[in-house]
PDB file of C-alpha atoms in Angstrom:
ATOM      1  CA  UNK M   1     -46.642  51.156  77.687  1.00 57.00           C
ATOM      2  CA  UNK M   2     -44.922  49.405  80.557  1.00 75.00           C
ATOM      3  CA  UNK M   3     -41.521  50.828  81.058  1.00 84.00           C
ATOM      4  CA  UNK M   4     -39.034  47.668  83.380  1.00 92.00           C
ATOM      5  CA  UNK M   5     -35.768  48.163  84.188  1.00 92.00           C
ATOM      6  CA  UNK M   6     -32.469  46.525  84.575  1.00 93.00           C
ATOM      7  CA  UNK M   7     -30.413  48.200  86.956  1.00 92.00           C
ATOM      8  CA  UNK M   8     -26.246  47.151  87.326  1.00 92.00           C
ATOM      9  CA  UNK M   9     -24.194  47.812  89.899  1.00 91.00           C
ATOM     10  CA  UNK M  10     -20.889  47.692  89.710  1.00 88.00           C
ATOM     11  CA  UNK M  11     -19.470  45.912  93.240  1.00 86.00           C
ATOM     12  CA  UNK M  12     -15.946  45.303  92.591  1.00 81.00           C
ATOM     13  CA  UNK M  13     -13.732  47.067  89.435  1.00 77.00           C
ATOM     14  CA  UNK M  14     -11.288  45.059  87.835  1.00 74.00           C
ATOM     15  CA  UNK M  15     -10.012  47.152  84.918  1.00 66.00           C
ATOM     16  CA  UNK M  16      -9.006  50.669  84.132  1.00 68.00           C
ATOM     17  CA  UNK M  17     -12.029  53.213  82.931  1.00 76.00           C
ATOM     18  CA  UNK M  18     -11.395  52.484  79.414  1.00 78.00           C
ATOM     19  CA  UNK M  19     -12.627  48.970  79.941  1.00 78.00           C
ATOM     20  CA  UNK M  20     -15.770  49.888  81.577  1.00 80.00           C
ATOM     21  CA  UNK M  21     -16.487  52.491  78.966  1.00 83.00           C
ATOM     22  CA  UNK M  22     -15.893  49.170  76.290  1.00 81.00           C
ATOM     23  CA  UNK M  23     -18.591  47.168  78.189  1.00 83.00           C
ATOM     24  CA  UNK M  24     -20.949  50.383  78.281  1.00 86.00           C
ATOM     25  CA  UNK M  25     -20.357  50.858  74.470  1.00 87.00           C
ATOM     26  CA  UNK M  26     -20.846  47.138  74.112  1.00 84.00           C
ATOM     27  CA  UNK M  27     -24.556  47.194  76.055  1.00 90.00           C
ATOM     28  CA  UNK M  28     -25.872  50.551  74.413  1.00 90.00           C
ATOM     29  CA  UNK M  29     -24.876  48.513  71.039  1.00 85.00           C
ATOM     30  CA  UNK M  30     -26.933  45.208  72.314  1.00 86.00           C
ATOM     31  CA  UNK M  31     -29.755  47.125  73.397  1.00 90.00           C
ATOM     32  CA  UNK M  32     -29.973  49.006  69.776  1.00 87.00           C
ATOM     33  CA  UNK M  33     -29.500  45.991  67.487  1.00 80.00           C
ATOM     34  CA  UNK M  34     -32.084  44.147  69.568  1.00 80.00           C
ATOM     35  CA  UNK M  35     -34.144  47.354  69.685  1.00 87.00           C
ATOM     36  CA  UNK M  36     -34.559  46.230  73.299  1.00 91.00           C
ATOM     37  CA  UNK M  37     -34.227  49.650  75.125  1.00 92.00           C
ATOM     38  CA  UNK M  38     -31.573  52.464  75.944  1.00 92.00           C
ATOM     39  CA  UNK M  39     -29.438  53.583  78.769  1.00 92.00           C
ATOM     40  CA  UNK M  40     -30.533  56.214  80.960  1.00 88.00           C
ATOM     41  CA  UNK M  41     -28.948  59.173  80.745  1.00 81.00           C
ATOM     42  CA  UNK M  42     -25.686  59.991  83.502  1.00 72.00           C
ATOM     43  CA  UNK M  43     -27.282  62.585  84.767  1.00 70.00           C
ATOM     44  CA  UNK M  44     -30.574  60.885  85.463  1.00 70.00           C
ATOM     45  CA  UNK M  45     -31.093  61.406  89.463  1.00 70.00           C
ATOM     46  CA  UNK M  46     -32.150  58.142  90.240  1.00 71.00           C
ATOM     47  CA  UNK M  47     -28.506  56.627  88.565  1.00 78.00           C
ATOM     48  CA  UNK M  48     -26.028  56.107  91.379  1.00 81.00           C
ATOM     49  CA  UNK M  49     -22.206  56.862  90.066  1.00 80.00           C
ATOM     50  CA  UNK M  50     -21.358  53.081  90.390  1.00 84.00           C
ATOM     51  CA  UNK M  51     -25.055  51.596  88.444  1.00 88.00           C
ATOM     52  CA  UNK M  52     -26.339  51.684  84.850  1.00 90.00           C
ATOM     53  CA  UNK M  53     -29.732  51.562  84.278  1.00 92.00           C
ATOM     54  CA  UNK M  54     -30.936  50.234  81.472  1.00 93.00           C
ATOM     55  CA  UNK M  55     -35.150  50.907  80.516  1.00 92.00           C
ATOM     56  CA  UNK M  56     -37.474  49.218  78.133  1.00 93.00           C
ATOM     57  CA  UNK M  57     -40.443  47.184  77.710  1.00 93.00           C
ATOM     58  CA  UNK M  58     -38.763  43.782  78.580  1.00 93.00           C
ATOM     59  CA  UNK M  59     -36.626  43.545  81.786  1.00 93.00           C
ATOM     60  CA  UNK M  60     -35.920  39.820  81.130  1.00 93.00           C
ATOM     61  CA  UNK M  61     -34.970  40.287  77.423  1.00 92.00           C
ATOM     62  CA  UNK M  62     -32.403  42.991  78.449  1.00 93.00           C
ATOM     63  CA  UNK M  63     -30.804  40.743  80.935  1.00 92.00           C
ATOM     64  CA  UNK M  64     -30.788  37.570  78.432  1.00 88.00           C
ATOM     65  CA  UNK M  65     -29.118  40.319  75.647  1.00 87.00           C
ATOM     66  CA  UNK M  66     -26.340  41.914  78.582  1.00 89.00           C
ATOM     67  CA  UNK M  67     -25.652  38.818  80.272  1.00 87.00           C
ATOM     68  CA  UNK M  68     -23.068  37.712  78.260  1.00 82.00           C
ATOM     69  CA  UNK M  69     -21.029  41.157  78.224  1.00 83.00           C
ATOM     70  CA  UNK M  70     -21.395  41.218  82.302  1.00 86.00           C
ATOM     71  CA  UNK M  71     -20.347  37.578  82.580  1.00 83.00           C
ATOM     72  CA  UNK M  72     -17.322  37.679  80.245  1.00 79.00           C
ATOM     73  CA  UNK M  73     -16.511  41.508  80.976  1.00 79.00           C
ATOM     74  CA  UNK M  74     -12.652  42.588  82.048  1.00 74.00           C
ATOM     75  CA  UNK M  75     -13.854  45.584  83.720  1.00 79.00           C
ATOM     76  CA  UNK M  76     -15.254  44.228  86.727  1.00 81.00           C
ATOM     77  CA  UNK M  77     -14.896  41.398  89.160  1.00 84.00           C
ATOM     78  CA  UNK M  78     -18.434  41.387  90.774  1.00 88.00           C
ATOM     79  CA  UNK M  79     -22.072  42.776  89.295  1.00 89.00           C
ATOM     80  CA  UNK M  80     -25.259  42.884  91.287  1.00 93.00           C
ATOM     81  CA  UNK M  81     -28.243  42.697  88.755  1.00 94.00           C
ATOM     82  CA  UNK M  82     -31.865  44.253  89.657  1.00 93.00           C
ATOM     83  CA  UNK M  83     -34.620  43.589  86.979  1.00 94.00           C
ATOM     84  CA  UNK M  84     -37.488  45.672  87.909  1.00 91.00           C
ATOM     85  CA  UNK M  85     -41.259  45.025  86.379  1.00 91.00           C
ATOM     86  CA  UNK M  86     -42.935  48.010  87.280  1.00 80.00           C
ATOM     87  CA  UNK M  87     -42.399  51.157  89.577  1.00 73.00           C
ATOM     88  CA  UNK M  88     -41.449  52.009  92.905  1.00 64.00           C
ATOM     89  CA  UNK M  89     -44.693  50.730  95.361  1.00 65.00           C
ATOM     90  CA  UNK M  90     -46.661  48.861  92.697  1.00 71.00           C
ATOM     91  CA  UNK M  91     -46.707  45.707  94.564  1.00 66.00           C
ATOM     92  CA  UNK M  92     -43.999  43.387  91.510  1.00 78.00           C
ATOM     93  CA  UNK M  93     -41.164  41.886  93.149  1.00 79.00           C
ATOM     94  CA  UNK M  94     -38.202  42.620  91.817  1.00 88.00           C
ATOM     95  CA  UNK M  95     -35.490  39.752  90.752  1.00 89.00           C
ATOM     96  CA  UNK M  96     -31.726  40.331  92.297  1.00 90.00           C
ATOM     97  CA  UNK M  97     -28.814  38.249  91.058  1.00 91.00           C
ATOM     98  CA  UNK M  98     -25.130  38.336  91.505  1.00 90.00           C
ATOM     99  CA  UNK M  99     -22.448  38.038  88.799  1.00 87.00           C
ATOM    100  CA  UNK M 100     -18.764  37.344  88.667  1.00 83.00           C
ATOM    101  CA  UNK M 101     -17.167  37.350  85.259  1.00 81.00           C
ATOM    102  CA  UNK M 102     -14.711  35.010  83.907  1.00 78.00           C
ATOM    103  CA  UNK M 103     -13.740  36.706  80.749  1.00 78.00           C
ATOM    104  CA  UNK M 104     -12.766  34.717  77.700  1.00 86.00           C
ATOM    105  CA  UNK M 105      -8.883  35.238  76.675  1.00 86.00           C
ATOM    106  CA  UNK M 106     -10.104  37.342  73.081  1.00 89.00           C
ATOM    107  CA  UNK M 107     -12.514  40.229  72.835  1.00 86.00           C
ATOM    108  CA  UNK M 108     -16.571  39.819  71.950  1.00 87.00           C
ATOM    109  CA  UNK M 109     -18.877  41.713  70.368  1.00 86.00           C
ATOM    110  CA  UNK M 110     -22.707  41.415  69.540  1.00 83.00           C
ATOM    111  CA  UNK M 111     -24.390  41.884  66.193  1.00 86.00           C
ATOM    112  CA  UNK M 112     -28.092  41.707  65.111  1.00 86.00           C
ATOM    113  CA  UNK M 113     -28.509  38.259  63.023  1.00 90.00           C
ATOM    114  CA  UNK M 114     -29.680  39.883  60.368  1.00 91.00           C
ATOM    115  CA  UNK M 115     -26.216  41.967  59.665  1.00 92.00           C
ATOM    116  CA  UNK M 116     -23.793  39.417  61.207  1.00 93.00           C
ATOM    117  CA  UNK M 117     -22.393  38.233  58.168  1.00 94.00           C
ATOM    118  CA  UNK M 118     -21.497  41.471  56.888  1.00 95.00           C
ATOM    119  CA  UNK M 119     -19.934  42.776  60.080  1.00 95.00           C
ATOM    120  CA  UNK M 120     -17.821  39.186  59.598  1.00 96.00           C
ATOM    121  CA  UNK M 121     -16.549  40.474  56.136  1.00 96.00           C
ATOM    122  CA  UNK M 122     -15.824  44.016  57.679  1.00 96.00           C
ATOM    123  CA  UNK M 123     -14.108  42.603  60.368  1.00 96.00           C
ATOM    124  CA  UNK M 124     -11.823  39.867  58.148  1.00 96.00           C
ATOM    125  CA  UNK M 125     -10.714  42.984  56.087  1.00 95.00           C
ATOM    126  CA  UNK M 126      -9.814  44.780  58.633  1.00 92.00           C
ATOM    127  CA  UNK M 127      -6.407  42.568  58.898  1.00 87.00           C
ATOM    128  CA  UNK M 128      -6.899  42.723  62.859  1.00 88.00           C
ATOM    129  CA  UNK M 129      -6.887  39.106  63.897  1.00 93.00           C
ATOM    130  CA  UNK M 130      -9.712  36.314  62.887  1.00 97.00           C
ATOM    131  CA  UNK M 131     -13.214  37.015  63.682  1.00 97.00           C
ATOM    132  CA  UNK M 132     -15.857  33.921  63.835  1.00 97.00           C
ATOM    133  CA  UNK M 133     -19.364  33.890  65.119  1.00 97.00           C
ATOM    134  CA  UNK M 134     -19.850  32.463  68.155  1.00 95.00           C
ATOM    135  CA  UNK M 135     -23.629  31.997  68.230  1.00 93.00           C
ATOM    136  CA  UNK M 136     -26.443  33.645  70.542  1.00 89.00           C
ATOM    137  CA  UNK M 137     -26.110  34.130  74.313  1.00 82.00           C
ATOM    138  CA  UNK M 138     -26.627  30.413  75.547  1.00 84.00           C
ATOM    139  CA  UNK M 139     -23.532  29.470  73.021  1.00 91.00           C
ATOM    140  CA  UNK M 140     -21.004  31.914  73.634  1.00 87.00           C
ATOM    141  CA  UNK M 141     -21.742  31.313  77.753  1.00 86.00           C
ATOM    142  CA  UNK M 142     -20.978  27.440  76.827  1.00 89.00           C
ATOM    143  CA  UNK M 143     -17.758  29.004  75.275  1.00 91.00           C
ATOM    144  CA  UNK M 144     -17.027  30.634  78.293  1.00 87.00           C
ATOM    145  CA  UNK M 145     -17.665  27.138  80.391  1.00 85.00           C
ATOM    146  CA  UNK M 146     -15.421  25.101  77.527  1.00 89.00           C
ATOM    147  CA  UNK M 147     -12.570  27.340  77.443  1.00 88.00           C
ATOM    148  CA  UNK M 148     -12.534  27.391  81.578  1.00 82.00           C
ATOM    149  CA  UNK M 149     -12.288  24.091  81.731  1.00 79.00           C
ATOM    150  CA  UNK M 150      -8.668  23.608  82.212  1.00 67.00           C
ATOM    151  CA  UNK M 151      -5.696  22.452  81.818  1.00 80.00           C
ATOM    152  CA  UNK M 152      -5.763  22.950  77.931  1.00 89.00           C
ATOM    153  CA  UNK M 153      -2.597  22.258  75.426  1.00 92.00           C
ATOM    154  CA  UNK M 154      -1.195  25.253  74.703  1.00 93.00           C
ATOM    155  CA  UNK M 155      -2.223  26.710  70.840  1.00 94.00           C
ATOM    156  CA  UNK M 156       1.721  26.592  69.863  1.00 95.00           C
ATOM    157  CA  UNK M 157       1.679  22.750  71.141  1.00 96.00           C
ATOM    158  CA  UNK M 158      -1.698  22.151  69.044  1.00 97.00           C
ATOM    159  CA  UNK M 159      -0.147  23.697  66.107  1.00 97.00           C
ATOM    160  CA  UNK M 160       3.067  21.643  66.145  1.00 97.00           C
ATOM    161  CA  UNK M 161       0.959  18.323  66.244  1.00 97.00           C
ATOM    162  CA  UNK M 162      -1.077  19.840  63.758  1.00 97.00           C
ATOM    163  CA  UNK M 163       2.175  20.198  61.148  1.00 97.00           C
ATOM    164  CA  UNK M 164       2.653  16.696  61.766  1.00 98.00           C
ATOM    165  CA  UNK M 165      -0.239  15.280  60.160  1.00 98.00           C
ATOM    166  CA  UNK M 166      -0.211  13.343  56.853  1.00 98.00           C
ATOM    167  CA  UNK M 167      -3.620  14.706  55.729  1.00 97.00           C
ATOM    168  CA  UNK M 168      -3.633  12.026  53.346  1.00 97.00           C
ATOM    169  CA  UNK M 169      -2.769   9.155  56.027  1.00 97.00           C
ATOM    170  CA  UNK M 170      -5.117  10.717  57.986  1.00 97.00           C
ATOM    171  CA  UNK M 171      -8.335  10.346  55.648  1.00 96.00           C
ATOM    172  CA  UNK M 172      -6.768   6.663  54.403  1.00 95.00           C
ATOM    173  CA  UNK M 173      -7.154   5.544  58.196  1.00 95.00           C
ATOM    174  CA  UNK M 174     -10.474   7.106  58.848  1.00 93.00           C
ATOM    175  CA  UNK M 175     -11.586   5.505  55.580  1.00 92.00           C
ATOM    176  CA  UNK M 176     -10.615   1.853  56.951  1.00 93.00           C
ATOM    177  CA  UNK M 177     -12.322   2.361  60.428  1.00 91.00           C
ATOM    178  CA  UNK M 178     -15.370   3.525  58.602  1.00 88.00           C
ATOM    179  CA  UNK M 179     -15.261   0.614  55.845  1.00 86.00           C
ATOM    180  CA  UNK M 180     -14.678  -2.119  59.046  1.00 87.00           C
ATOM    181  CA  UNK M 181     -18.515  -0.362  60.203  1.00 81.00           C
ATOM    182  CA  UNK M 182     -19.835  -1.091  57.159  1.00 79.00           C
ATOM    183  CA  UNK M 183     -20.049   2.079  55.629  1.00 79.00           C
ATOM    184  CA  UNK M 184     -20.734   2.584  51.604  1.00 76.00           C
ATOM    185  CA  UNK M 185     -18.315   4.770  50.106  1.00 82.00           C
ATOM    186  CA  UNK M 186     -19.460   4.492  46.184  1.00 79.00           C
ATOM    187  CA  UNK M 187     -16.910   4.870  43.267  1.00 82.00           C
ATOM    188  CA  UNK M 188     -17.341   7.680  41.397  1.00 85.00           C
ATOM    189  CA  UNK M 189     -19.162   6.520  38.585  1.00 88.00           C
ATOM    190  CA  UNK M 190     -21.893   4.725  40.355  1.00 86.00           C
ATOM    191  CA  UNK M 191     -22.066   7.932  42.344  1.00 84.00           C
ATOM    192  CA  UNK M 192     -22.104  10.270  39.051  1.00 88.00           C
ATOM    193  CA  UNK M 193     -24.857   7.664  37.901  1.00 87.00           C
ATOM    194  CA  UNK M 194     -26.863   8.330  40.760  1.00 87.00           C
ATOM    195  CA  UNK M 195     -26.122  12.539  40.733  1.00 90.00           C
ATOM    196  CA  UNK M 196     -29.457  13.878  42.350  1.00 91.00           C
ATOM    197  CA  UNK M 197     -31.139  16.524  40.251  1.00 87.00           C
ATOM    198  CA  UNK M 198     -33.066  18.460  43.448  1.00 89.00           C
ATOM    199  CA  UNK M 199     -30.192  18.976  46.055  1.00 89.00           C
ATOM    200  CA  UNK M 200     -29.472  22.563  46.460  1.00 87.00           C
ATOM    201  CA  UNK M 201     -26.135  23.878  47.957  1.00 86.00           C
ATOM    202  CA  UNK M 202     -26.183  26.052  51.279  1.00 82.00           C
ATOM    203  CA  UNK M 203     -26.432  29.550  50.224  1.00 83.00           C
ATOM    204  CA  UNK M 204     -25.761  31.462  53.864  1.00 84.00           C
ATOM    205  CA  UNK M 205     -24.720  30.410  57.302  1.00 88.00           C
ATOM    206  CA  UNK M 206     -26.694  28.178  59.132  1.00 87.00           C
ATOM    207  CA  UNK M 207     -26.187  29.895  62.628  1.00 87.00           C
ATOM    208  CA  UNK M 208     -28.104  32.708  61.113  1.00 84.00           C
ATOM    209  CA  UNK M 209     -30.939  31.266  59.298  1.00 85.00           C
ATOM    210  CA  UNK M 210     -31.843  29.674  62.581  1.00 85.00           C
ATOM    211  CA  UNK M 211     -32.162  33.331  64.501  1.00 86.00           C
ATOM    212  CA  UNK M 212     -34.751  35.917  64.592  1.00 83.00           C
ATOM    213  CA  UNK M 213     -33.127  38.995  62.217  1.00 86.00           C
ATOM    214  CA  UNK M 214     -33.083  41.132  65.726  1.00 82.00           C
ATOM    215  CA  UNK M 215     -31.395  38.667  67.516  1.00 83.00           C
ATOM    216  CA  UNK M 216     -27.973  39.357  68.791  1.00 83.00           C
ATOM    217  CA  UNK M 217     -25.375  36.517  67.672  1.00 89.00           C
ATOM    218  CA  UNK M 218     -21.916  37.261  69.460  1.00 90.00           C
ATOM    219  CA  UNK M 219     -18.626  37.111  67.188  1.00 94.00           C
ATOM    220  CA  UNK M 220     -15.302  36.691  68.756  1.00 94.00           C
ATOM    221  CA  UNK M 221     -12.149  38.300  67.906  1.00 94.00           C
ATOM    222  CA  UNK M 222      -9.361  36.403  67.843  1.00 95.00           C
ATOM    223  CA  UNK M 223      -5.568  36.972  67.986  1.00 93.00           C
ATOM    224  CA  UNK M 224      -4.130  34.636  65.152  1.00 94.00           C
ATOM    225  CA  UNK M 225      -3.767  35.901  61.366  1.00 93.00           C
ATOM    226  CA  UNK M 226      -4.098  32.110  60.694  1.00 95.00           C
ATOM    227  CA  UNK M 227      -7.460  30.776  60.361  1.00 96.00           C
ATOM    228  CA  UNK M 228      -7.025  27.323  61.031  1.00 97.00           C
ATOM    229  CA  UNK M 229      -5.194  28.290  63.947  1.00 97.00           C
ATOM    230  CA  UNK M 230      -8.733  29.220  65.519  1.00 97.00           C
ATOM    231  CA  UNK M 231      -9.548  25.555  66.249  1.00 97.00           C
ATOM    232  CA  UNK M 232      -6.524  25.420  68.331  1.00 96.00           C
ATOM    233  CA  UNK M 233      -7.494  28.945  69.844  1.00 95.00           C
ATOM    234  CA  UNK M 234     -11.247  27.450  70.594  1.00 95.00           C
ATOM    235  CA  UNK M 235      -9.958  23.891  71.238  1.00 95.00           C
ATOM    236  CA  UNK M 236     -12.362  22.701  68.759  1.00 95.00           C
ATOM    237  CA  UNK M 237     -12.784  18.676  69.219  1.00 93.00           C
ATOM    238  CA  UNK M 238     -12.237  15.532  71.156  1.00 87.00           C
ATOM    239  CA  UNK M 239     -15.679  14.600  71.757  1.00 83.00           C
ATOM    240  CA  UNK M 240     -17.977  11.622  70.205  1.00 80.00           C
ATOM    241  CA  UNK M 241     -16.805  11.271  66.400  1.00 86.00           C
ATOM    242  CA  UNK M 242     -15.180  14.819  66.600  1.00 93.00           C
ATOM    243  CA  UNK M 243     -11.639  14.502  65.726  1.00 95.00           C
ATOM    244  CA  UNK M 244      -8.886  15.948  67.575  1.00 95.00           C
ATOM    245  CA  UNK M 245      -8.066  19.847  67.818  1.00 96.00           C
ATOM    246  CA  UNK M 246      -4.580  18.776  65.527  1.00 97.00           C
ATOM    247  CA  UNK M 247      -6.860  17.037  63.195  1.00 98.00           C
ATOM    248  CA  UNK M 248      -9.381  19.869  62.561  1.00 98.00           C
ATOM    249  CA  UNK M 249      -5.994  22.793  62.051  1.00 98.00           C
ATOM    250  CA  UNK M 250      -4.628  20.547  59.174  1.00 98.00           C
ATOM    251  CA  UNK M 251      -7.813  19.532  57.269  1.00 98.00           C
ATOM    252  CA  UNK M 252      -8.650  23.425  57.549  1.00 98.00           C
ATOM    253  CA  UNK M 253      -5.166  24.091  56.259  1.00 98.00           C
ATOM    254  CA  UNK M 254      -5.840  21.736  53.356  1.00 98.00           C
ATOM    255  CA  UNK M 255      -9.085  23.086  52.466  1.00 98.00           C
ATOM    256  CA  UNK M 256      -7.943  26.956  52.716  1.00 98.00           C
ATOM    257  CA  UNK M 257      -5.309  26.107  50.375  1.00 98.00           C
ATOM    258  CA  UNK M 258      -7.378  23.848  48.033  1.00 98.00           C
ATOM    259  CA  UNK M 259     -10.811  25.901  48.183  1.00 98.00           C
ATOM    260  CA  UNK M 260     -10.232  29.157  50.045  1.00 98.00           C
ATOM    261  CA  UNK M 261     -12.169  27.769  53.164  1.00 98.00           C
ATOM    262  CA  UNK M 262     -12.021  30.424  55.953  1.00 97.00           C
ATOM    263  CA  UNK M 263     -14.040  29.182  59.559  1.00 98.00           C
ATOM    264  CA  UNK M 264     -17.071  31.749  59.936  1.00 97.00           C
ATOM    265  CA  UNK M 265     -18.902  30.173  62.538  1.00 97.00           C
ATOM    266  CA  UNK M 266     -18.115  27.899  65.783  1.00 96.00           C
ATOM    267  CA  UNK M 267     -20.798  27.077  67.740  1.00 92.00           C
ATOM    268  CA  UNK M 268     -20.294  24.139  70.488  1.00 80.00           C
ATOM    269  CA  UNK M 269     -21.169  20.816  67.848  1.00 87.00           C
ATOM    270  CA  UNK M 270     -20.929  22.607  64.865  1.00 93.00           C
ATOM    271  CA  UNK M 271     -18.499  24.713  62.496  1.00 96.00           C
ATOM    272  CA  UNK M 272     -19.328  26.787  59.000  1.00 97.00           C
ATOM    273  CA  UNK M 273     -16.587  28.164  56.799  1.00 97.00           C
ATOM    274  CA  UNK M 274     -17.407  30.509  53.945  1.00 97.00           C
ATOM    275  CA  UNK M 275     -15.450  29.213  50.571  1.00 97.00           C
ATOM    276  CA  UNK M 276     -14.105  31.187  47.929  1.00 97.00           C
ATOM    277  CA  UNK M 277     -13.352  28.330  45.516  1.00 97.00           C
ATOM    278  CA  UNK M 278     -15.928  25.594  45.875  1.00 97.00           C
ATOM    279  CA  UNK M 279     -15.575  22.619  43.550  1.00 97.00           C
ATOM    280  CA  UNK M 280     -17.442  23.679  40.251  1.00 96.00           C
ATOM    281  CA  UNK M 281     -16.920  19.967  38.654  1.00 96.00           C
ATOM    282  CA  UNK M 282     -19.260  16.892  40.327  1.00 95.00           C
ATOM    283  CA  UNK M 283     -16.098  14.805  40.300  1.00 95.00           C
ATOM    284  CA  UNK M 284     -14.180  17.455  42.608  1.00 96.00           C
ATOM    285  CA  UNK M 285     -17.446  17.763  44.451  1.00 95.00           C
ATOM    286  CA  UNK M 286     -17.644  13.659  44.903  1.00 94.00           C
ATOM    287  CA  UNK M 287     -13.641  13.672  46.262  1.00 95.00           C
ATOM    288  CA  UNK M 288     -14.283  16.426  48.627  1.00 96.00           C
ATOM    289  CA  UNK M 289     -17.640  14.419  50.055  1.00 95.00           C
ATOM    290  CA  UNK M 290     -15.153  11.914  51.107  1.00 94.00           C
ATOM    291  CA  UNK M 291     -13.183  13.929  52.882  1.00 96.00           C
ATOM    292  CA  UNK M 292     -16.035  15.364  54.515  1.00 96.00           C
ATOM    293  CA  UNK M 293     -17.709  12.111  55.278  1.00 94.00           C
ATOM    294  CA  UNK M 294     -14.372  10.996  57.129  1.00 95.00           C
ATOM    295  CA  UNK M 295     -14.224  13.990  58.580  1.00 97.00           C
ATOM    296  CA  UNK M 296     -17.763  14.415  59.772  1.00 95.00           C
ATOM    297  CA  UNK M 297     -19.720  11.129  59.168  1.00 93.00           C
ATOM    298  CA  UNK M 298     -22.700  12.782  60.676  1.00 92.00           C
ATOM    299  CA  UNK M 299     -22.589  14.694  57.421  1.00 92.00           C
ATOM    300  CA  UNK M 300     -24.371  11.548  55.501  1.00 91.00           C
ATOM    301  CA  UNK M 301     -25.753   9.523  58.713  1.00 87.00           C
ATOM    302  CA  UNK M 302     -27.156  11.931  59.905  1.00 87.00           C
ATOM    303  CA  UNK M 303     -27.687  14.806  57.137  1.00 87.00           C
ATOM    304  CA  UNK M 304     -27.307  14.277  53.024  1.00 91.00           C
ATOM    305  CA  UNK M 305     -27.870  10.813  53.485  1.00 90.00           C
ATOM    306  CA  UNK M 306     -25.371   9.462  50.664  1.00 90.00           C
ATOM    307  CA  UNK M 307     -22.392  10.721  49.017  1.00 90.00           C
ATOM    308  CA  UNK M 308     -24.222  11.863  45.834  1.00 92.00           C
ATOM    309  CA  UNK M 309     -26.430  14.258  47.836  1.00 93.00           C
ATOM    310  CA  UNK M 310     -23.605  15.579  49.764  1.00 95.00           C
ATOM    311  CA  UNK M 311     -21.262  16.520  46.901  1.00 94.00           C
ATOM    312  CA  UNK M 312     -24.141  18.025  45.198  1.00 94.00           C
ATOM    313  CA  UNK M 313     -24.693  20.301  48.028  1.00 95.00           C
ATOM    314  CA  UNK M 314     -20.918  21.573  47.693  1.00 96.00           C
ATOM    315  CA  UNK M 315     -20.801  21.927  44.216  1.00 95.00           C
ATOM    316  CA  UNK M 316     -20.169  25.682  43.743  1.00 95.00           C
ATOM    317  CA  UNK M 317     -21.348  26.037  47.481  1.00 96.00           C
ATOM    318  CA  UNK M 318     -20.290  29.312  48.775  1.00 96.00           C
ATOM    319  CA  UNK M 319     -20.922  27.811  52.711  1.00 96.00           C
ATOM    320  CA  UNK M 320     -19.928  24.300  54.382  1.00 97.00           C
ATOM    321  CA  UNK M 321     -21.602  23.274  57.410  1.00 95.00           C
ATOM    322  CA  UNK M 322     -20.384  20.454  59.903  1.00 96.00           C
ATOM    323  CA  UNK M 323     -22.476  19.215  62.866  1.00 93.00           C
ATOM    324  CA  UNK M 324     -21.129  16.070  65.248  1.00 92.00           C
ATOM    325  CA  UNK M 325     -23.674  14.869  67.211  1.00 79.00           C
TER     326      UNK M 325
END
């Protein structure tokens, strides 16, 4: 089998030795989780003191998997990376690139898609901040770019604005806006009469379903004890029909209090929740479907198609999913 390699050279260190050790441990975990290869032993004569050599069958796959850790590292200011597709002298050109990290404002870790939901539960039970699945390599780099777009309001300012929002009044204004755009919001009796019998609730997070079991997904560990504050930490909202960030915080607080809904996943235009106390009767599910539609019209416009189907998907559902086009 052809063994390829990725050579990571630390040109400019930024953190202390512990930061580099943490990064190396993260890289090793990514390689193991994706069955991509391993780090060469430190006593290997081909490895310089300021280098890591990663060996496996596919250098491109190794680089794609570790690139977020390098770009988001607190340990270095500049990294040179060489991808070697064969042995020295075999005529196959190396690929060289240089990265300058721009860390996220919170720690992250990688986990194989097949076990990311169980890891999320473990991190929640630890009581150390709020863990959120942030998606695959492309998604985590999009978060890096999004959060680097300055200036953002402070988390404290967003939470203060959220506390001033009357959720019922906001939903009423949104309903008036949707009705003015010819949206049809059926009355409860008509919706109950049209209840579908073939609509199943979501059973697991969509982010895990759309990736191969071994594909690494990234979990951010945010320094807050309040799950709705995650919207402020990630500056979610403010594009197209996606509400402003304080609205997310206010609605998430309301849903957490009434349904035990907690943010589990945020990937650009999608957010997902785990739900401890979902609606158990159709009438309650219909009332919640109205709120979900007003918060995210694409739930019906580009999703379930009718209020009855959305409500049926919310009945006894342990997971909620929202997507804005």
